[in-house]
């Protein structure tokens, strides 16, 4: 059985660094932690790829 909430579009979770957290529920805080953890993984992967690319270029031009 569908509820009225199922018809509403789900709001996009976003977080601004340094924003006031006092009005957020535990569920909202947990969602934001998950969002930020996912973003950290994405940033680390991008840094790893860029580092590998830079290292390959350094290796090529040092020969």
Coordinates of N, CA and C in Angstrom, one line a residue, residues 1-60:
X1 N 0.8 -1.2 0.0 CA 0.0 0.0 0.0 C 0.9 1.3 0.0
X2 N 0.6 2.2 -0.9 CA 1.4 3.4 -1.0 C 0.9 4.4 0.0
X3 N 1.8 5.2 0.5 CA 1.4 6.3 1.4 C 1.5 7.6 0.7
X4 N 1.0 8.6 1.3 CA 1.0 10.0 0.7 C 2.5 10.4 0.5
X5 N 3.4 10.0 1.4 CA 4.8 10.4 1.2 C 5.5 9.8 0.0
X6 N 4.9 8.6 -0.5 CA 5.5 8.0 -1.6 C 5.3 8.8 -2.9
X7 N 4.3 9.7 -2.9 CA 4.0 10.5 -4.1 C 4.9 11.7 -4.1
X8 N 5.5 12.1 -3.0 CA 6.3 13.3 -3.0 C 7.7 13.0 -3.5
X9 N 8.2 14.0 -4.3 CA 9.6 13.7 -4.8 C 10.5 13.8 -3.6
X10 N 11.5 12.9 -3.6 CA 12.5 12.9 -2.5 C 13.4 14.0 -2.6
X11 N 13.6 14.8 -1.5 CA 14.5 15.9 -1.6 C 15.9 15.5 -1.7
X12 N 16.7 16.3 -2.4 CA 18.1 16.0 -2.6 C 18.8 16.3 -1.3
X13 N 19.6 15.4 -0.8 CA 20.4 15.6 0.4 C 21.7 16.4 -0.1
X14 N 21.9 17.5 0.6 CA 23.2 18.3 0.4 C 23.7 18.8 1.7
X15 N 24.9 19.1 1.7 CA 25.5 19.6 3.0 C 26.5 20.7 2.7
X16 N 26.4 21.8 3.4 CA 27.3 22.9 3.3 C 28.3 22.9 4.5
X17 N 29.5 22.9 4.2 CA 30.5 22.8 5.3 C 30.3 24.0 6.2
X18 N 30.3 23.7 7.5 CA 30.2 24.7 8.5 C 28.7 25.1 8.9
X19 N 27.8 24.5 8.2 CA 26.4 24.9 8.5 C 25.9 24.5 9.8
X20 N 24.9 25.2 10.4 CA 24.3 24.8 11.7 C 23.7 23.5 11.6
X21 N 24.0 22.6 12.5 CA 23.5 21.2 12.6 C 22.4 21.0 13.6
X22 N 22.2 22.1 14.4 CA 21.3 21.9 15.5 C 19.8 21.6 15.2
X23 N 19.4 22.0 14.0 CA 18.0 21.7 13.6 C 17.8 20.4 12.8
X24 N 18.9 19.7 12.6 CA 18.8 18.4 11.9 C 18.5 17.2 12.8
X25 N 17.7 16.3 12.3 CA 17.4 15.1 13.0 C 18.6 14.1 13.0
X26 N 18.6 13.1 13.8 CA 19.6 12.1 13.8 C 19.6 11.4 12.4
X27 N 18.4 11.1 11.8 CA 18.4 10.5 10.5 C 19.0 11.4 9.4
X28 N 18.7 12.7 9.5 CA 19.3 13.7 8.5 C 20.9 13.7 8.7
X29 N 21.3 13.7 9.9 CA 22.8 13.7 10.2 C 23.4 12.4 9.6
X30 N 22.8 11.3 9.8 CA 23.3 10.0 9.3 C 23.3 10.0 7.8
X31 N 22.3 10.6 7.2 CA 22.3 10.7 5.7 C 23.4 11.6 5.2
X32 N 23.7 12.6 5.9 CA 24.8 13.5 5.5 C 26.1 12.9 5.7
X33 N 26.3 12.1 6.7 CA 27.6 11.4 7.0 C 27.8 10.4 5.8
X34 N 26.8 9.7 5.4 CA 26.9 8.8 4.3 C 27.2 9.5 3.0
X35 N 26.6 10.6 2.8 CA 26.9 11.4 1.6 C 28.3 11.9 1.6
X36 N 28.8 12.4 2.7 CA 30.2 12.9 2.8 C 31.2 11.8 2.7
X37 N 30.9 10.6 3.2 CA 31.8 9.5 3.1 C 31.9 9.0 1.6
X38 N 30.8 9.0 0.9 CA 30.8 8.7 -0.5 C 31.6 9.7 -1.3
X39 N 31.5 11.0 -0.9 CA 32.2 12.0 -1.6 C 33.7 11.9 -1.3
X40 N 34.1 11.6 -0.1 CA 35.5 11.4 0.3 C 36.1 10.3 -0.6
X41 N 35.4 9.2 -0.8 CA 35.9 8.1 -1.6 C 36.1 8.6 -3.1
X42 N 35.1 9.3 -3.6 CA 35.2 9.9 -4.9 C 36.4 10.8 -5.1
X43 N 36.6 11.6 -4.1 CA 37.8 12.6 -4.1 C 39.1 11.8 -4.1
X44 N 39.2 10.8 -3.2 CA 40.4 10.0 -3.1 C 40.7 9.3 -4.4
X45 N 39.7 8.7 -5.0 CA 39.9 8.1 -6.3 C 40.4 9.0 -7.4
X46 N 39.8 10.2 -7.4 CA 40.3 11.2 -8.4 C 41.7 11.6 -8.1
X47 N 42.1 11.8 -6.9 CA 43.5 12.2 -6.5 C 44.4 11.0 -6.9
X48 N 44.0 9.8 -6.7 CA 44.9 8.7 -7.1 C 45.1 8.6 -8.6
X49 N 44.0 8.8 -9.4 CA 44.2 8.8 -10.8 C 45.1 10.0 -11.3
X50 N 44.9 11.1 -10.7 CA 45.7 12.3 -11.1 C 47.2 12.1 -10.7
X51 N 47.4 11.5 -9.6 CA 48.8 11.2 -9.1 C 49.4 10.2 -10.0
X52 N 48.7 9.2 -10.5 CA 49.2 8.2 -11.4 C 49.6 8.8 -12.7
X53 N 48.7 9.7 -13.2 CA 48.9 10.3 -14.5 C 50.2 11.2 -14.4
X54 N 50.3 12.0 -13.3 CA 51.5 12.8 -13.1 C 52.7 12.0 -13.0
X55 N 52.7 10.9 -12.2 CA 53.9 10.1 -12.1 C 54.3 9.5 -13.4
X56 N 53.3 9.1 -14.2 CA 53.6 8.5 -15.6 C 54.3 9.6 -16.4
X57 N 53.8 10.8 -16.4 CA 54.4 11.9 -17.2 C 55.8 12.2 -16.6
X58 N 56.0 12.3 -15.3 CA 57.3 12.5 -14.8 C 58.3 11.5 -15.2
X59 N 57.8 10.2 -15.2 CA 58.7 9.1 -15.6 C 59.1 9.2 -17.0
X60 N 58.1 9.6 -17.9 CA 58.4 9.7 -19.3 C 59.4 10.8 -19.6

